CSV table of C-alpha atoms in Angstrom, one decimal:
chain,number,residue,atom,x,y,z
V,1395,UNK,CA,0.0,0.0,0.0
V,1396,UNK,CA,1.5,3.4,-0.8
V,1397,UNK,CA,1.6,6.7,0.9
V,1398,UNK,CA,-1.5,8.4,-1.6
V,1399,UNK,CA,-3.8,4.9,-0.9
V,1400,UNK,CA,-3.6,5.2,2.9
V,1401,UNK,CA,-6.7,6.7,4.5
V,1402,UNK,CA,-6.9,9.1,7.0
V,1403,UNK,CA,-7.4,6.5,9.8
V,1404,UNK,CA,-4.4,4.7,8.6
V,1405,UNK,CA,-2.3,7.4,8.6
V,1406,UNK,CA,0.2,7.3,11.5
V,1407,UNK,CA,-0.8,8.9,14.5
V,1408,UNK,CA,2.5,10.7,15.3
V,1409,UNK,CA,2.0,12.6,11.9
V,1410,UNK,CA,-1.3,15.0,12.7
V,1411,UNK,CA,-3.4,15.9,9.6
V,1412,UNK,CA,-4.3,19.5,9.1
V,1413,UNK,CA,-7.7,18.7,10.0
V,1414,UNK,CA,-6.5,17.6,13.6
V,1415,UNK,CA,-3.9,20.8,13.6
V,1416,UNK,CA,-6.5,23.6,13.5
V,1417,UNK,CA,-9.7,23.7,15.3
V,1418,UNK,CA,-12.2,26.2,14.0
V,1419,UNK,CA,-13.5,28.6,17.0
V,1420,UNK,CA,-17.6,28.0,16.6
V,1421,UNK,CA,-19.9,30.2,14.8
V,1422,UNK,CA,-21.2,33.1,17.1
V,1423,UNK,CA,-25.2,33.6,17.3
V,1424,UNK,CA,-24.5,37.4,18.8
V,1425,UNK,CA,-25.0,40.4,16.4
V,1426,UNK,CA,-21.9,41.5,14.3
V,1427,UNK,CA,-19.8,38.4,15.5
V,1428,UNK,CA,-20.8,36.1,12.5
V,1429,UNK,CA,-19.1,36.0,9.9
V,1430,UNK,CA,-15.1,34.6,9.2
V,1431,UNK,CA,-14.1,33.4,12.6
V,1432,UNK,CA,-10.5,33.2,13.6
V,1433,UNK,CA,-8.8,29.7,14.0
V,1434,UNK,CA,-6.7,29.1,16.9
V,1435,UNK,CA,-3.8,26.0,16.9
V,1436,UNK,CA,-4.4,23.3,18.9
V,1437,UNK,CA,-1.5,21.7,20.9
V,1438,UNK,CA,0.6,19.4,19.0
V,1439,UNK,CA,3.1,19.7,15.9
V,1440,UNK,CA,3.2,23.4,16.3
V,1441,UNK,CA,4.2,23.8,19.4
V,1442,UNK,CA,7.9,23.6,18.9
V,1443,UNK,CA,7.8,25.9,16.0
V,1444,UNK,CA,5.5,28.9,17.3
V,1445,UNK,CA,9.0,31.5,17.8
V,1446,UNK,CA,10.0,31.1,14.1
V,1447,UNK,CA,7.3,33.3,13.0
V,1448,UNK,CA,8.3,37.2,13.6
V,1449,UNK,CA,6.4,40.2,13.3
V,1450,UNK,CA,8.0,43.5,12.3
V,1451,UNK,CA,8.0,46.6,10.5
V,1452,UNK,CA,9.9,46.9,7.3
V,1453,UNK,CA,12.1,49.8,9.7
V,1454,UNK,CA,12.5,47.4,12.6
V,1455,UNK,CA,14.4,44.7,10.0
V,1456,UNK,CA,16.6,47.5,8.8
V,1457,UNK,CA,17.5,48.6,12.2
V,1458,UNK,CA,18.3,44.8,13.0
V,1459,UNK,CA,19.9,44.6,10.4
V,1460,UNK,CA,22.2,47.7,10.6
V,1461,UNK,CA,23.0,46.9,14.3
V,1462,UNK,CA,24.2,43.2,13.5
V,1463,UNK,CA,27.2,44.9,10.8
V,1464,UNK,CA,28.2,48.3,12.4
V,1465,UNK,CA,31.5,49.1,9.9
V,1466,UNK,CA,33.7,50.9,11.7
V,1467,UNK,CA,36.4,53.9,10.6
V,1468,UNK,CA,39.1,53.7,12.7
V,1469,UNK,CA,40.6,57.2,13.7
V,1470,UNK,CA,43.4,56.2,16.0
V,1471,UNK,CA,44.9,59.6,17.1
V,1472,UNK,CA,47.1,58.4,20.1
V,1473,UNK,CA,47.3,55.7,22.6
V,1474,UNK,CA,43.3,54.0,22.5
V,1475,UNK,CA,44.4,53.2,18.9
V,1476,UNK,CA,46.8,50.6,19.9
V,1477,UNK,CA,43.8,48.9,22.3
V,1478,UNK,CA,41.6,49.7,19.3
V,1479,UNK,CA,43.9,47.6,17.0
V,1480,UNK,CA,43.9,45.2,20.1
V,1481,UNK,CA,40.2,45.0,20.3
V,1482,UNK,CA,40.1,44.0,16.2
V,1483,UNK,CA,42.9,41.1,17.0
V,1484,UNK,CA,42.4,37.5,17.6
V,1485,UNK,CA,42.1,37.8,21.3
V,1486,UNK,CA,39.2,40.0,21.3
V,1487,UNK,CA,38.1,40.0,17.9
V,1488,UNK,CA,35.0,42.1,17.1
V,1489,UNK,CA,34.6,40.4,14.1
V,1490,UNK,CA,32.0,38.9,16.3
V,1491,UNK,CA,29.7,41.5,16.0
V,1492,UNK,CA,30.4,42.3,12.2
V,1493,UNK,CA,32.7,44.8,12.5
V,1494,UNK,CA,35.7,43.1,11.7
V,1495,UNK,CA,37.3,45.6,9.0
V,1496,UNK,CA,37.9,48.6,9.8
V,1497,UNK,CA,37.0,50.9,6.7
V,1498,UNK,CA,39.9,53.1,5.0
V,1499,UNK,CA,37.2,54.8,3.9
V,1500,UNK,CA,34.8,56.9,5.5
V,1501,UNK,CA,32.3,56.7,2.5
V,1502,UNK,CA,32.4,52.5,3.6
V,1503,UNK,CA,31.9,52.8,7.3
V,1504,UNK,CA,28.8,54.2,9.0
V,1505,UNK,CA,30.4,54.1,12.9
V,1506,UNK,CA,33.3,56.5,13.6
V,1507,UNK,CA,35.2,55.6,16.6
V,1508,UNK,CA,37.4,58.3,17.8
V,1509,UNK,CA,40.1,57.1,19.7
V,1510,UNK,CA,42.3,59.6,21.6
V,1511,UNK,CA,43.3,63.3,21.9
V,1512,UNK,CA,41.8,65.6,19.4
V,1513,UNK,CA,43.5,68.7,18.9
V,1514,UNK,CA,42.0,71.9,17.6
V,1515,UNK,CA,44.2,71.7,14.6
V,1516,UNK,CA,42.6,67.8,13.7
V,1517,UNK,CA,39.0,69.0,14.7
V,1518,UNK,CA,38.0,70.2,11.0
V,1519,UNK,CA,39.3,67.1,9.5
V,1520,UNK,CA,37.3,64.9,12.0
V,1521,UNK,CA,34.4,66.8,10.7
V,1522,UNK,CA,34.8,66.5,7.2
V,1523,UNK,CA,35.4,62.8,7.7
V,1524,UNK,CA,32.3,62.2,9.5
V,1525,UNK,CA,30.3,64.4,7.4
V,1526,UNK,CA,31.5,62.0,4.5
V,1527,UNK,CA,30.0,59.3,6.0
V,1528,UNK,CA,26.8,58.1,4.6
V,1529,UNK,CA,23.5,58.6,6.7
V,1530,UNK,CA,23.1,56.7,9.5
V,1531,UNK,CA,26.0,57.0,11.1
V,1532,UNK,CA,27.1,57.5,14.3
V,1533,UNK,CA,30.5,57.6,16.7
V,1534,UNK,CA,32.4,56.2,19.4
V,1535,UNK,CA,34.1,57.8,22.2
V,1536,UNK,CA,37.0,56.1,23.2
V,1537,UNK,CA,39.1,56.8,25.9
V,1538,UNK,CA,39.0,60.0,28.7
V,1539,UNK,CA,41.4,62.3,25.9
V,1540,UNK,CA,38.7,62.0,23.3
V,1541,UNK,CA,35.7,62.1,25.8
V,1542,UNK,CA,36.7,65.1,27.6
V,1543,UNK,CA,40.2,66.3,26.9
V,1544,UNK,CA,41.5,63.8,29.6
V,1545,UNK,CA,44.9,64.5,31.4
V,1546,UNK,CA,45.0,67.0,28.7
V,1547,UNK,CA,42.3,69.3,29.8
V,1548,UNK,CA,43.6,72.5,30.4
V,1549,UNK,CA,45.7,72.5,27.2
V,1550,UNK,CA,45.4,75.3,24.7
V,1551,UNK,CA,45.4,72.9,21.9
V,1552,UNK,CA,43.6,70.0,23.0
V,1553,UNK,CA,39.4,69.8,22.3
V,1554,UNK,CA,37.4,69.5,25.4
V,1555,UNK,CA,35.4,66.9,24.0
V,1556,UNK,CA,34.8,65.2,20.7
V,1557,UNK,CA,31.0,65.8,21.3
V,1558,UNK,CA,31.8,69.7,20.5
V,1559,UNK,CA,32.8,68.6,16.5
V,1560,UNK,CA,30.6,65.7,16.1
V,1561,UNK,CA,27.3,64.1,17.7
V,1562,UNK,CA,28.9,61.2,19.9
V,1563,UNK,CA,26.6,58.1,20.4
V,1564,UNK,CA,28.5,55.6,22.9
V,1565,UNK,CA,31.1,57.3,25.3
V,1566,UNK,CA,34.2,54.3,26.6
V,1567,UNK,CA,35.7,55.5,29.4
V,1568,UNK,CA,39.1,54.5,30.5
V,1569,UNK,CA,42.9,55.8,29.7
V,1570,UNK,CA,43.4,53.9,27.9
V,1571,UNK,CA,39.9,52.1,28.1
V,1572,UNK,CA,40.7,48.1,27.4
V,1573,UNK,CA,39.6,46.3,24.9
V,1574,UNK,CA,37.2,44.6,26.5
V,1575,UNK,CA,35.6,48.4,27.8
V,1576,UNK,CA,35.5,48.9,23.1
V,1577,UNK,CA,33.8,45.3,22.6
V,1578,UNK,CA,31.5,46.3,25.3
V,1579,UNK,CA,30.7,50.4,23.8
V,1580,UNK,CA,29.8,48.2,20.3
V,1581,UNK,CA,27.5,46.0,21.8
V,1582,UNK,CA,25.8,48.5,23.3
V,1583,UNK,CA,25.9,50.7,19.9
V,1584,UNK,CA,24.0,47.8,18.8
V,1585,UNK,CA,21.2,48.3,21.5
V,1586,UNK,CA,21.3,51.8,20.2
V,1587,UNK,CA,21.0,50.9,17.1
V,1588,UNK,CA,18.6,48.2,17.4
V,1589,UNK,CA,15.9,50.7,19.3
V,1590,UNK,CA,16.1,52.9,16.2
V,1591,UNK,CA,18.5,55.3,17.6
């Protein structure tokens, strides 16, 4: 006997039929209620596979999307580069959270992450950099230098801030922050970026 001869009874019971699957809510007698009545799943075959269905808005994908492949252009000004560099190694490796090359080209990379002292002189040129950056885009703070000026504070030529060139997203404090302090200022860039911000 082949699979198309068997019956319904003869089919095997650990394989439900549709039929079994879905159970039609009953017919309503009350006014405006008749009419197509919605069908709920009964217990069995489904169960296992309810998660896999996903409900979002078309900006809600692109926003997953964007925070799972943040490209970063590395602007290593002083010491944070060389935990920066650190961070993309083996050891560490943010490649992880897509955002294993780090783009030569600001036109390529849609995160800027600004690691160490900005002077006055290099603020314009931070600037122009970012503002080649294609929409969205946002930037990292690394270290206390580019944060706030650091041990460098009350130096004529050092910025107070990066924040007073460019909009800063994630701040990573530390001097030099760690590695570990940058993996952990991308992941929560991703939360950011995942809320739509």
């Amino acid at each position: 006997m082949t699979v198309a001869e068997r019956t319904p009874a003869e089919r095997p019971k650990m394989f439900p039929t549709m039929g079994t699957l879905i159970e039609h809510i009953p017919q309503s007698t009350q006014s405006g209620l008749a009419g197509h009545q919605p069908t709920r799943i009964v217990p069995g075959l489904f169960d296992a596979h309810e998660d896999n269905v996903v409900f979002a808005t078309l900006q809600g994908l692109f926003n997953w999307a964007r925070s799972r492949s943040p490209w970063p252009l590395g602007y290593g000004l002083a010491c944070c580069a060389i935990e920066m560099m650190a961070a993309g190694a083996s050891h560490h490796d943010i490649a992880r959270f897509g955002a294993e090359v780090f783009r030569s080209s600001p036109r390529q990379a849609d995160v800027m992450i600004v690691a160490g002292t900005v002077t006055h002189k290099m603020a314009p040129r931070l600037r122009r950099l970012y503002e080649q950056m294609p929409e969205p885009k946002w930037v990292i703070s690394m270290g206390q230098c580019a944060n706030s000026g650091g041990e460098f504070w009350d130096s004529y030529s050092t910025l107070q801030g990066v924040d007073t060139v460019v909009p800063v997203d994630v701040y990573v404090r530390g001097c030099p922050p760690r590695p570990e302090a940058l993996v952990e200022g991308i992941l929560k860039l991703r939360e950011k970026i995942f809320k739509g911000g």
